[in-house]
XYZ file of C-alpha atoms in Angstrom:
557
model
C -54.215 51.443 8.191
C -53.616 49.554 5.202
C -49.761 49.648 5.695
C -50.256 48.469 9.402
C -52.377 45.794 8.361
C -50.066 44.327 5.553
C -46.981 44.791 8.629
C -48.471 42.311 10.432
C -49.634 40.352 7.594
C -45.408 39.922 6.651
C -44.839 39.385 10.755
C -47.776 36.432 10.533
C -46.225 34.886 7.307
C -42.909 35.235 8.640
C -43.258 33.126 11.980
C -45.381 29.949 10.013
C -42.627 30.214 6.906
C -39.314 28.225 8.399
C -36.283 29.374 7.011
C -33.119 27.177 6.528
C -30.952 27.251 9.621
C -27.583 28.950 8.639
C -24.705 27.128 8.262
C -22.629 27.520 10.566
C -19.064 28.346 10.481
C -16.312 26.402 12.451
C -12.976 28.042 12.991
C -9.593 25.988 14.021
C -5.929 26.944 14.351
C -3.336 24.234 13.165
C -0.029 25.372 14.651
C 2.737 22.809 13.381
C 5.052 22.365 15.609
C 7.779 19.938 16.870
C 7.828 18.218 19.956
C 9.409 15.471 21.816
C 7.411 12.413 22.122
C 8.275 8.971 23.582
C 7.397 5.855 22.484
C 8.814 2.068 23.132
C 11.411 3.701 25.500
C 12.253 5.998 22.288
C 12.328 9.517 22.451
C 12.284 11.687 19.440
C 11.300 15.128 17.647
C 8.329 14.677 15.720
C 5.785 17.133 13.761
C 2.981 17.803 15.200
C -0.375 20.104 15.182
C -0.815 21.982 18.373
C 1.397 19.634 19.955
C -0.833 16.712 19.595
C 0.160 13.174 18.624
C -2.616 12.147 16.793
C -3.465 15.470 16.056
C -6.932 17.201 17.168
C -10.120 16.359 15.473
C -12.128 18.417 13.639
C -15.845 18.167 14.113
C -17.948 19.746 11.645
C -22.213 19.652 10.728
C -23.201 18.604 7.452
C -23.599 22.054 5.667
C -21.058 24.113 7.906
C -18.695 25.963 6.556
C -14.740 25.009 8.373
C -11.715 27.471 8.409
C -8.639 25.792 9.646
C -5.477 28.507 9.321
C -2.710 26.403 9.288
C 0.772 28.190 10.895
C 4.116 26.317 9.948
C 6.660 26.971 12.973
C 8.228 23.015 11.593
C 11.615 22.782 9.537
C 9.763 21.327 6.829
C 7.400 22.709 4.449
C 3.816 21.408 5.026
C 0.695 21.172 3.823
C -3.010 18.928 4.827
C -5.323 17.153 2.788
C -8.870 16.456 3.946
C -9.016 13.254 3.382
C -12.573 12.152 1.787
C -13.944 16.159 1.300
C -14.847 16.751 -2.233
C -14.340 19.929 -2.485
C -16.438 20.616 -4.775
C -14.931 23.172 -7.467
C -12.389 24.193 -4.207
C -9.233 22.236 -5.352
C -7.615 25.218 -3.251
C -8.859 23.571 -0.062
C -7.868 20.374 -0.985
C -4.068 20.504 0.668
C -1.894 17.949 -1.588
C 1.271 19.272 -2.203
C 2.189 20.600 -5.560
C -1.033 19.414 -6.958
C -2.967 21.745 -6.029
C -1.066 24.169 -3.852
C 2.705 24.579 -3.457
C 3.369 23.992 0.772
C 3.215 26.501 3.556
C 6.988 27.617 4.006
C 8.455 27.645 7.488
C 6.700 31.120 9.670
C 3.809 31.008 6.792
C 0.343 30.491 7.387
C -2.169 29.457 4.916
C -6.459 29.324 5.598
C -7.841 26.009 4.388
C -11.531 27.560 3.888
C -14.073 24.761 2.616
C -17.690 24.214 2.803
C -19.411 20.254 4.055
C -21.868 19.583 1.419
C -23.897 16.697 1.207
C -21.683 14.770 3.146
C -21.615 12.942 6.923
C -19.843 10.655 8.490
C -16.184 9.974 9.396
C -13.019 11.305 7.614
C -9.343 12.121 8.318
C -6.873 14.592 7.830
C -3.064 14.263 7.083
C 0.138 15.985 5.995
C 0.306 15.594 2.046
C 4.196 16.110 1.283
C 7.016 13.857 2.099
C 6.270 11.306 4.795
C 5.215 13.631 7.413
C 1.978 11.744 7.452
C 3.707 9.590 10.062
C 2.618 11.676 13.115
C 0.557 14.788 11.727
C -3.130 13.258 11.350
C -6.342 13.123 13.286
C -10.240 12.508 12.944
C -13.031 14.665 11.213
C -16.245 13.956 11.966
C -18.947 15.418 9.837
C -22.265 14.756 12.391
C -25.989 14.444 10.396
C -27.533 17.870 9.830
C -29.717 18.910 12.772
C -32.562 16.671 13.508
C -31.243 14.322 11.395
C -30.670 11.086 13.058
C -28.488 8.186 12.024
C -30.222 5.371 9.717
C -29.524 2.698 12.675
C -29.837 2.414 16.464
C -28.636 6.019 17.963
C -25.768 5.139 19.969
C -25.083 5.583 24.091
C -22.094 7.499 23.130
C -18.721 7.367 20.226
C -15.055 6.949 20.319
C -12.505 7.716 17.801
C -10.330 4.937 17.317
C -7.406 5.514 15.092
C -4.445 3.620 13.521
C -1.191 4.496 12.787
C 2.644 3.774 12.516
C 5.511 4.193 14.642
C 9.046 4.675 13.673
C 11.891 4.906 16.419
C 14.072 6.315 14.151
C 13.373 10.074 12.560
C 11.003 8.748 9.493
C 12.234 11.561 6.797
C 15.732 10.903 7.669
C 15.237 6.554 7.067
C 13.660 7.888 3.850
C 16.165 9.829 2.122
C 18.875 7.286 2.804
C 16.709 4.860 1.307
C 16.290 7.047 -1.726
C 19.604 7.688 -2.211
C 20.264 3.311 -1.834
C 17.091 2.954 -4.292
C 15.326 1.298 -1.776
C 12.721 1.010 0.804
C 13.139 2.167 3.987
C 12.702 -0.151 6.850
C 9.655 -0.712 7.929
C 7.494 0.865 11.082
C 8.562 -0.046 14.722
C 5.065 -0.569 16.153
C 1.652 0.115 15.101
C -0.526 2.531 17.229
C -4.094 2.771 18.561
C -4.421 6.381 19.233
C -0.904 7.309 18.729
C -0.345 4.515 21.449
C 0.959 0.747 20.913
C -0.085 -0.818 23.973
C 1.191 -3.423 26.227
C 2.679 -5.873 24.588
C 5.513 -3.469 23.085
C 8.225 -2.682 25.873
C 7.450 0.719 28.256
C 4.228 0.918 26.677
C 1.847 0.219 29.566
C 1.411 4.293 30.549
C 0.453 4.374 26.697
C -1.999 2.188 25.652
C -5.551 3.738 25.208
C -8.452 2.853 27.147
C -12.323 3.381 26.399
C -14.793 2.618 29.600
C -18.113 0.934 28.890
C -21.305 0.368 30.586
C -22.621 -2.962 30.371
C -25.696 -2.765 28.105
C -24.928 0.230 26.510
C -24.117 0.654 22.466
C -21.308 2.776 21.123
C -20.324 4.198 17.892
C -16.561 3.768 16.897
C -15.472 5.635 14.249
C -12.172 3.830 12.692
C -9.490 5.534 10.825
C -6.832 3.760 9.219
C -3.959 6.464 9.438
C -0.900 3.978 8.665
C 0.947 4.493 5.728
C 2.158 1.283 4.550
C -0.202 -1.418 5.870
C -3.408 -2.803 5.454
C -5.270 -3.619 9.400
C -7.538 -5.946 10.458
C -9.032 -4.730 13.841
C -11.270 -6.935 16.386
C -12.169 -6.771 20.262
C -11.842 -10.034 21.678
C -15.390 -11.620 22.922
C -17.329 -8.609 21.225
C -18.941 -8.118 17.592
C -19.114 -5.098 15.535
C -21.897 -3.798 13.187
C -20.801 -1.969 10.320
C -22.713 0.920 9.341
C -20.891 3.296 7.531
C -17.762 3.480 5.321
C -15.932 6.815 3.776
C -18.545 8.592 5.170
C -20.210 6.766 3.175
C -23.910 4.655 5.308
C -23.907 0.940 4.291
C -26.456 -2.045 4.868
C -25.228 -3.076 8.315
C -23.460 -6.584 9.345
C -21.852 -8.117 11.922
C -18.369 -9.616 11.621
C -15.579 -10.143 14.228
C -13.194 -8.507 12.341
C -12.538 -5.650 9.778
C -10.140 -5.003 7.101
C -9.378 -1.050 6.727
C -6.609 -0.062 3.664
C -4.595 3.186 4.711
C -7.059 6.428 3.706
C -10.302 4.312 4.737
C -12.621 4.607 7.655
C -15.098 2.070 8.831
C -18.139 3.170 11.689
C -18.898 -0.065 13.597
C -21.721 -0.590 16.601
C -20.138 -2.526 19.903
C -22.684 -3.883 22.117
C -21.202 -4.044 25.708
C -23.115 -7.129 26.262
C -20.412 -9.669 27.701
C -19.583 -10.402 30.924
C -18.211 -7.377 32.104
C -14.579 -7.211 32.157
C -11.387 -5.833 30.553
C -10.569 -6.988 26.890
C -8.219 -6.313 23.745
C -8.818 -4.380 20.761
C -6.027 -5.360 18.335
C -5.212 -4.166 15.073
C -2.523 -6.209 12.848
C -0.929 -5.944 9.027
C -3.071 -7.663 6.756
C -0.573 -9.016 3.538
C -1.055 -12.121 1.006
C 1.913 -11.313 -0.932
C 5.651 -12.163 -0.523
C 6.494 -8.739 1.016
C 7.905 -7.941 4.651
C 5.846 -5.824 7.001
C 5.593 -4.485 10.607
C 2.978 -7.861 11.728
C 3.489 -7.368 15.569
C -0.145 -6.445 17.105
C -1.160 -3.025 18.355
C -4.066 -3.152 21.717
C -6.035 -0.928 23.335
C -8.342 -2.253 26.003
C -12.443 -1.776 26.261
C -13.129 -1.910 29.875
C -16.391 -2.376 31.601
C -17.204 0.236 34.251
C -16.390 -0.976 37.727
C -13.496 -3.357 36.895
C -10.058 -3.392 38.199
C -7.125 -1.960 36.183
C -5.490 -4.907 37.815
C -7.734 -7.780 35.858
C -5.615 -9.161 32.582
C -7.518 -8.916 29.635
C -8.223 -11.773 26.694
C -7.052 -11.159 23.409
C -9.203 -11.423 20.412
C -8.497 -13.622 17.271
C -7.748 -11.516 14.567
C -7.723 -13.372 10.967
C -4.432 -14.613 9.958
C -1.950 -12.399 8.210
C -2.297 -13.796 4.630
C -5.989 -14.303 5.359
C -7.184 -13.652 1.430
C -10.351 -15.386 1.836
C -11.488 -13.632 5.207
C -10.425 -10.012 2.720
C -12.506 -11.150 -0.291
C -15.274 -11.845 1.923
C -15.493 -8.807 4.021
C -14.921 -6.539 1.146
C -17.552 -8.675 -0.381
C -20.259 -7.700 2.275
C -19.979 -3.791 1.858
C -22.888 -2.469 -0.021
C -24.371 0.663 -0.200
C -27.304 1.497 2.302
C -29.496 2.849 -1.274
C -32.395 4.109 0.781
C -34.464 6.688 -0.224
C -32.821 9.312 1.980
C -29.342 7.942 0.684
C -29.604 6.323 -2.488
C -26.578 5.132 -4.352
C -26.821 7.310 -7.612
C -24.257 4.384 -9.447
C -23.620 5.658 -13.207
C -25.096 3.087 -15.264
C -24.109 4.671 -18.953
C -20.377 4.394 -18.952
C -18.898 7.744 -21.466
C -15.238 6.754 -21.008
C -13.448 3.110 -19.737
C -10.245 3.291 -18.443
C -7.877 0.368 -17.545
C -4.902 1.457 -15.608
C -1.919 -1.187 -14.687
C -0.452 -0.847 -11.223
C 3.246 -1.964 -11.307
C 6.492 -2.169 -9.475
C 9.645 -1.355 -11.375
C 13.401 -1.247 -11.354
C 15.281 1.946 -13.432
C 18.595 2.719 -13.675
C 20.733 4.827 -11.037
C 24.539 6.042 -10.904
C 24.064 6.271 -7.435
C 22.202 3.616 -6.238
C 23.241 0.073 -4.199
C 22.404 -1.986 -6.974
C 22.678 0.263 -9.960
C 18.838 0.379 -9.969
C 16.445 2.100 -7.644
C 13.016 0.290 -7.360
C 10.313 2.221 -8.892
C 6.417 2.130 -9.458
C 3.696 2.969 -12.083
C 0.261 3.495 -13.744
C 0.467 1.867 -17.409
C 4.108 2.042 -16.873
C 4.769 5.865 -16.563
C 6.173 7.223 -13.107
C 4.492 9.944 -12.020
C 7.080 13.028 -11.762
C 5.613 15.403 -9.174
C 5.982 19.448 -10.805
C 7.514 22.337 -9.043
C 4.406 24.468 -9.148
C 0.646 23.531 -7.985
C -1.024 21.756 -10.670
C -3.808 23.217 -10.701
C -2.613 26.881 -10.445
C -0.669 25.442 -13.837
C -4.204 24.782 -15.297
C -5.809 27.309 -13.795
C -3.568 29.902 -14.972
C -2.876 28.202 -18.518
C 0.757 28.217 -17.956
C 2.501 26.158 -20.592
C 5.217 23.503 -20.178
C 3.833 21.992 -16.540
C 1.906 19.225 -17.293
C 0.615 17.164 -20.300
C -2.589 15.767 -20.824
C -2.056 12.901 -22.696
C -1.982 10.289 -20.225
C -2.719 6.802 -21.559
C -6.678 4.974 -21.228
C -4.845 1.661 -21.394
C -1.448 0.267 -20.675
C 0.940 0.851 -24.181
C 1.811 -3.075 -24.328
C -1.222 -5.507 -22.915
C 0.376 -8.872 -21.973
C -0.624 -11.290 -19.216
C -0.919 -9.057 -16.325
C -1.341 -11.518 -13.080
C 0.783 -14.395 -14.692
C 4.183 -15.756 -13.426
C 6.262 -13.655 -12.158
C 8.140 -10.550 -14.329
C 11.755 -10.049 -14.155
C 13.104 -8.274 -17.418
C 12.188 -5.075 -18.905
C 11.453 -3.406 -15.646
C 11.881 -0.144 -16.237
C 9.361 2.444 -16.376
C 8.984 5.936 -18.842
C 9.295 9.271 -16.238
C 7.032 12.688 -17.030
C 3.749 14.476 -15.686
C 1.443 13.552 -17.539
C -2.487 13.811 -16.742
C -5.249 12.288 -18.011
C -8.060 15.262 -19.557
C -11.678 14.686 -18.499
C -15.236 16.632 -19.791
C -17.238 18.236 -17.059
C -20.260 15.849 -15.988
C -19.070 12.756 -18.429
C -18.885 9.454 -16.588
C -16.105 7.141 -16.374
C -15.347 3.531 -15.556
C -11.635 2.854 -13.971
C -10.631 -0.480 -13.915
C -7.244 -0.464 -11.416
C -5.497 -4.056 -12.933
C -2.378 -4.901 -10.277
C 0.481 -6.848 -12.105
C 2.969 -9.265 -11.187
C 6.204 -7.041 -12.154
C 8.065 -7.798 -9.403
C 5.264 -9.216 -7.590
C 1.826 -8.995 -7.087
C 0.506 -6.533 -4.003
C -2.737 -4.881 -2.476
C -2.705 -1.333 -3.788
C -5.468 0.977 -1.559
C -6.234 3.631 -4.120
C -7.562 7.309 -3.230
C -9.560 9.834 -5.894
C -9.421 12.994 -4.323
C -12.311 14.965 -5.062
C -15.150 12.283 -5.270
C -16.456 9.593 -4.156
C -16.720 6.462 -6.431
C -18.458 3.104 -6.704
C -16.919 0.209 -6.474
C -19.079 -2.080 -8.935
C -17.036 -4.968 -9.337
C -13.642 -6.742 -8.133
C -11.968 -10.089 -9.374
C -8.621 -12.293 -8.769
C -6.610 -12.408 -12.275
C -7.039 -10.390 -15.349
C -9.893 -8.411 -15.877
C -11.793 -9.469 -18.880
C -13.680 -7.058 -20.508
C -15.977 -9.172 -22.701
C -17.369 -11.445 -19.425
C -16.405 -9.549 -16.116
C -18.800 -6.323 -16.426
C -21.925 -8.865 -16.550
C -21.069 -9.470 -12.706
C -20.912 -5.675 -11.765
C -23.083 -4.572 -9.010
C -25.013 -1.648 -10.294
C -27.505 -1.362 -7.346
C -25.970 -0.902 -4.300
C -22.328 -1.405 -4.445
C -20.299 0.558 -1.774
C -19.299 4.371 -2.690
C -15.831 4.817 -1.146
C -12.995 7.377 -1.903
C -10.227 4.730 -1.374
C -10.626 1.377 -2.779
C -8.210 -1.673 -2.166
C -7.131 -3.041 -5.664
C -6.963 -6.983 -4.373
C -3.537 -8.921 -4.528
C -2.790 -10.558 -8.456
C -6.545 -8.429 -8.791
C -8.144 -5.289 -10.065
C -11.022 -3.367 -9.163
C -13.532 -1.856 -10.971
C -14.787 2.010 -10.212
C -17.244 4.286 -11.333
C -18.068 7.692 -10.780
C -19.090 11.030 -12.265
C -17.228 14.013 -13.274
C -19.248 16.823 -12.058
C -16.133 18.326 -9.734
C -13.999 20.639 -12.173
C -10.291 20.937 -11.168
C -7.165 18.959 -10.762
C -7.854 15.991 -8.691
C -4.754 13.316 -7.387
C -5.151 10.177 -7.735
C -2.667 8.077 -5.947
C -1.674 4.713 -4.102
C -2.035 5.377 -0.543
C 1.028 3.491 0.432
C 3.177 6.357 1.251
C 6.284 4.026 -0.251
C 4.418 3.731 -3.681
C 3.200 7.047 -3.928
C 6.961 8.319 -3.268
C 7.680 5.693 -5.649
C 5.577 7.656 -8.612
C 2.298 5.709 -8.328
C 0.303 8.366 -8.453
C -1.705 10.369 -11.647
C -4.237 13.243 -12.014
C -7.452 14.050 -13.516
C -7.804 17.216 -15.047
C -11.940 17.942 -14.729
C -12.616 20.735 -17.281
C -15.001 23.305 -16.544
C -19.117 22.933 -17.510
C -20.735 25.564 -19.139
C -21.517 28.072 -16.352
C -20.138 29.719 -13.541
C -21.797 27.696 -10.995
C -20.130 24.337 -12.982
C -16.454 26.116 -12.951
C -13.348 26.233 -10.572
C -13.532 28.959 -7.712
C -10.856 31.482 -8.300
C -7.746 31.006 -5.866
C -7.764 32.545 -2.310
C -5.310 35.568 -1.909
C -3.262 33.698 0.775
C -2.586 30.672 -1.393
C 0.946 29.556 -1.016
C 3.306 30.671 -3.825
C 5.817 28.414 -5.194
């Protein structure tokens, strides 16, 4: 009797106690393929996944775990990053080539297995190896755990609204010739809304995306900046947008007619369909304040109000100028951190390490090249030469000779970084060199940009964190007076951060993610350029604070 009576004692227990649901697990197959796609009355082979152009998004819970086996039937080798996932202690997962996986060959397949913790919101995925990033992307959208809602009005419903580059021409072939002249390849044909231009570019009216709206009604778009070469501002003529969220990342919301979104960024805005109901533009243009040529026609896509001809021609909005500096200042000056209780900004207020890294442009010799130089880039003047074996298999594996850790806290020479303009003395030191990091320290980055060459916007991306961007300044950063006007509160936590034009930008964050993390300009020209470094995260103390050992079906070199 006893036994019975303790039974149903466990069976009473058992339906009061709740248990935590079980995360689930989301499977996806990536097939890489090439297809013919047409575009501004251009038709051409491009890479795709599962012949989609932007690829498919992923959509994922907080806590899930996500299996996406990736199947190379493209010429090239490939392999995707998850743009914004930490990854924490699962560098594996983490997809950039040759840093911390060698690519999937052509007829391999490789199982990107990674768990979503403590993270929601919207994020991207790309190709991470030559510029194949041109046409293999998409969304991933990490939704609140169950029963969580958002902090801010629930909206009627959400669109994905991403942007992105179009070449004509086959990209990887424009970028080998301009390798082999030393210098950039010519820049994108059109820029794209959803893999679409719209229609102001010629045959463009069958592709130009369309969202429907219901007048009264709120919606969620979730904005991806997939381009890899220019900085957007986006707007919807007649309408506002609240932002709410960035990198996945909630923010205090405001309302602005415009954003400004650096490739590897994502911005959440509300729209309120509350104008007269009709058909209008959303545009996105290049945003650049420096002395460089880019692709500044407009890319639309139209937000239509239920019920209104096709036939009705709809207003374009006023996007800020190109070289709008002051409307960029003040936007990026308006992100802060939402730093509620739920999700409080957990900013690192005792700095172990500071690190000031100089962005440059460079010129070094070349045999072969137009000019006798080929333009060049760096981090406190080294180039970053990319290895022939996974980085962090290299570190993992303690094999010798791949990689050195010695990479500089501070530029070799300081001189007068945003001054006039510098012509001589251009050329930059080559080697792989990474910078070492202890397990759970906490640094401060300042990213200074330089005027070799000429001044530029650099969007940087940490992979494997997020980071706080506490402070940001026109001119040389001065160490003695610019810290005292750091936000240490509730400034914005990001995983790409837009180093301003003649500027730098100050980051913080803490190393609790062992591994081999990239760190690289998000330019797709710079980064080919070598403008690109790595952290090396050593291990903590236990198992649970050390790297996961490889999968079996990693990639070998």
């Amino acid at each position: 009797m006893l036994g019975g009576s303790l039974l149903l004692f466990i069976i009473c227990f058992l339906g009061i106690v709740s248990f935590p649901v079980e995360a689930a697990l989301k499977k996806y197959q990536f097939d890489v393929q090439v297809k013919n796609v047409s575009r501004l009355c251009h038709a051409k082979p491009i890479v795709t996944v599962n012949g989609m152009f932007p690829g498919p998004t992923i959509y994922a819970r907080e806590g899930d775990r996500v299996v996406i086996n990736v199947t190379n039937h493209a010429q090239y080798n490939i392999s995707i990053h998850w743009h914004g996932l930490k990854q924490n202690r699962n560098g594996w997962a983490d997809g950039p080539a040759y840093i911390t996986q060698c690519p999937i060959k052509t007829g391999h397949s490789y199982s990107y297995d990674f768990n979503v913790t403590g993270q929601r919101g919207t994020l991207w995925w790309h190709a991470h190896i030559l510029w194949l990033r041109a046409t293999v992307y998409g969304a991933l959208v990490i939704m609140p755990k169950e029963e969580t809602p958002f902090p801010f009005p629930q909206p009627y419903s959400e669109t994905n609204v991403v942007l992105g580059e179009w070449w004509n021409s086959d990209v990887e072939v424009l970028v080998n010739q301009a390798n082999k002249l030393g210098l950039p390849p010519q820049m994108s044909d059109a820029h794209t809304i959803n893999g679409k231009p719209g229609p102001l570019f010629p045959c463009s009216e069958k592709h130009t995306f369309a969202m429907e709206v219901d007048f009264g009604k709120t919606y969620l778009l979730r904005i991806v900046n997939a381009a890899l070469n220019d900085e957007l501002f986006f707007a919807i003529a007649g309408h506002n947008m609240t932002v709410v969220e960035v990198d996945a990342v909630y923010t205090k919301p405001f309302t602005t007619q415009a954003i400004l979104i650096a490739p590897g960024q994502t911005t959440n805005v509300l729209v309120k369909a509350d104008q007269s109901p009709s058909r209008y533009f959303m545009a996105t243009r290049a945003f650049m304040d420096a002395p460089i040529p880019v692709d500044n026609k407009t890319a639309t896509a139209i937000l239509q109000y239920k019920g209104i001809l096709n036939s009705v021609l709809p207003v374009l909005p006023q996007l800020p100028a190109p070289n709008d500096t002051g409307f960029a200042l003040n936007y990026n000056k308006r992100l802060k951190s939402l730093n509620s209780p739920q999700y409080p900004a957990n900013v690192p207020l005792k700095v172990d390490r500071h690190l000031l890294y100089t962005i440059g442009l460079g010129q070094n010799l070349c045999s072969t090249c137009q000019n006798g130089t080929q333009l060049t880039a760096s981090l406190n003047n080294i180039t970053f030469v990319m290895p022939r074996i996974g980085l962090l298999q290299a570190h993992y594996h303690n094999i010798k000779g791949v990689f050195r850790t010695d990479f500089p806290d501070r530029p070799p020479v300081p001189f007068n970084y945003t001054g006039a303009p510098l012509t001589a003395n251009l050329g930059t030191s080559l080697a792989t060199r990474l910078s070492k990091v202890a397990f759970n320290s906490t640094i401060e980055l300042v990213l200074q940009d330089t005027n070799l060459l000429t001044v530029e916007s650099h969007p940087f991306h940490l992979h494997g964190y997020n980071f706080f961007v506490v402070g940001t300044g026109i001119g040389n950063f001065d160490a003695a007076k610019d810290p005292a006007t750091f936000n240490l509160v509730d400034p914005p936590e990001r995983n790409t951060v837009g180093v301003p034009t003649g500027g730098w930008s100050a980051i913080r964050f803490r190393a609790d993610n062992p591994g081999v993390w990239f760190m690289h300009c998000h330019l797709e020209l710079h980064t080919m350029w070598g403008l690109k470094m790595a952290f090396v995260v050593e291990n903590g103390k236990s198992p649970e604070e050390s790297i996961l050992p490889p999968p079996k079906d990693l990639p070998p070199c």
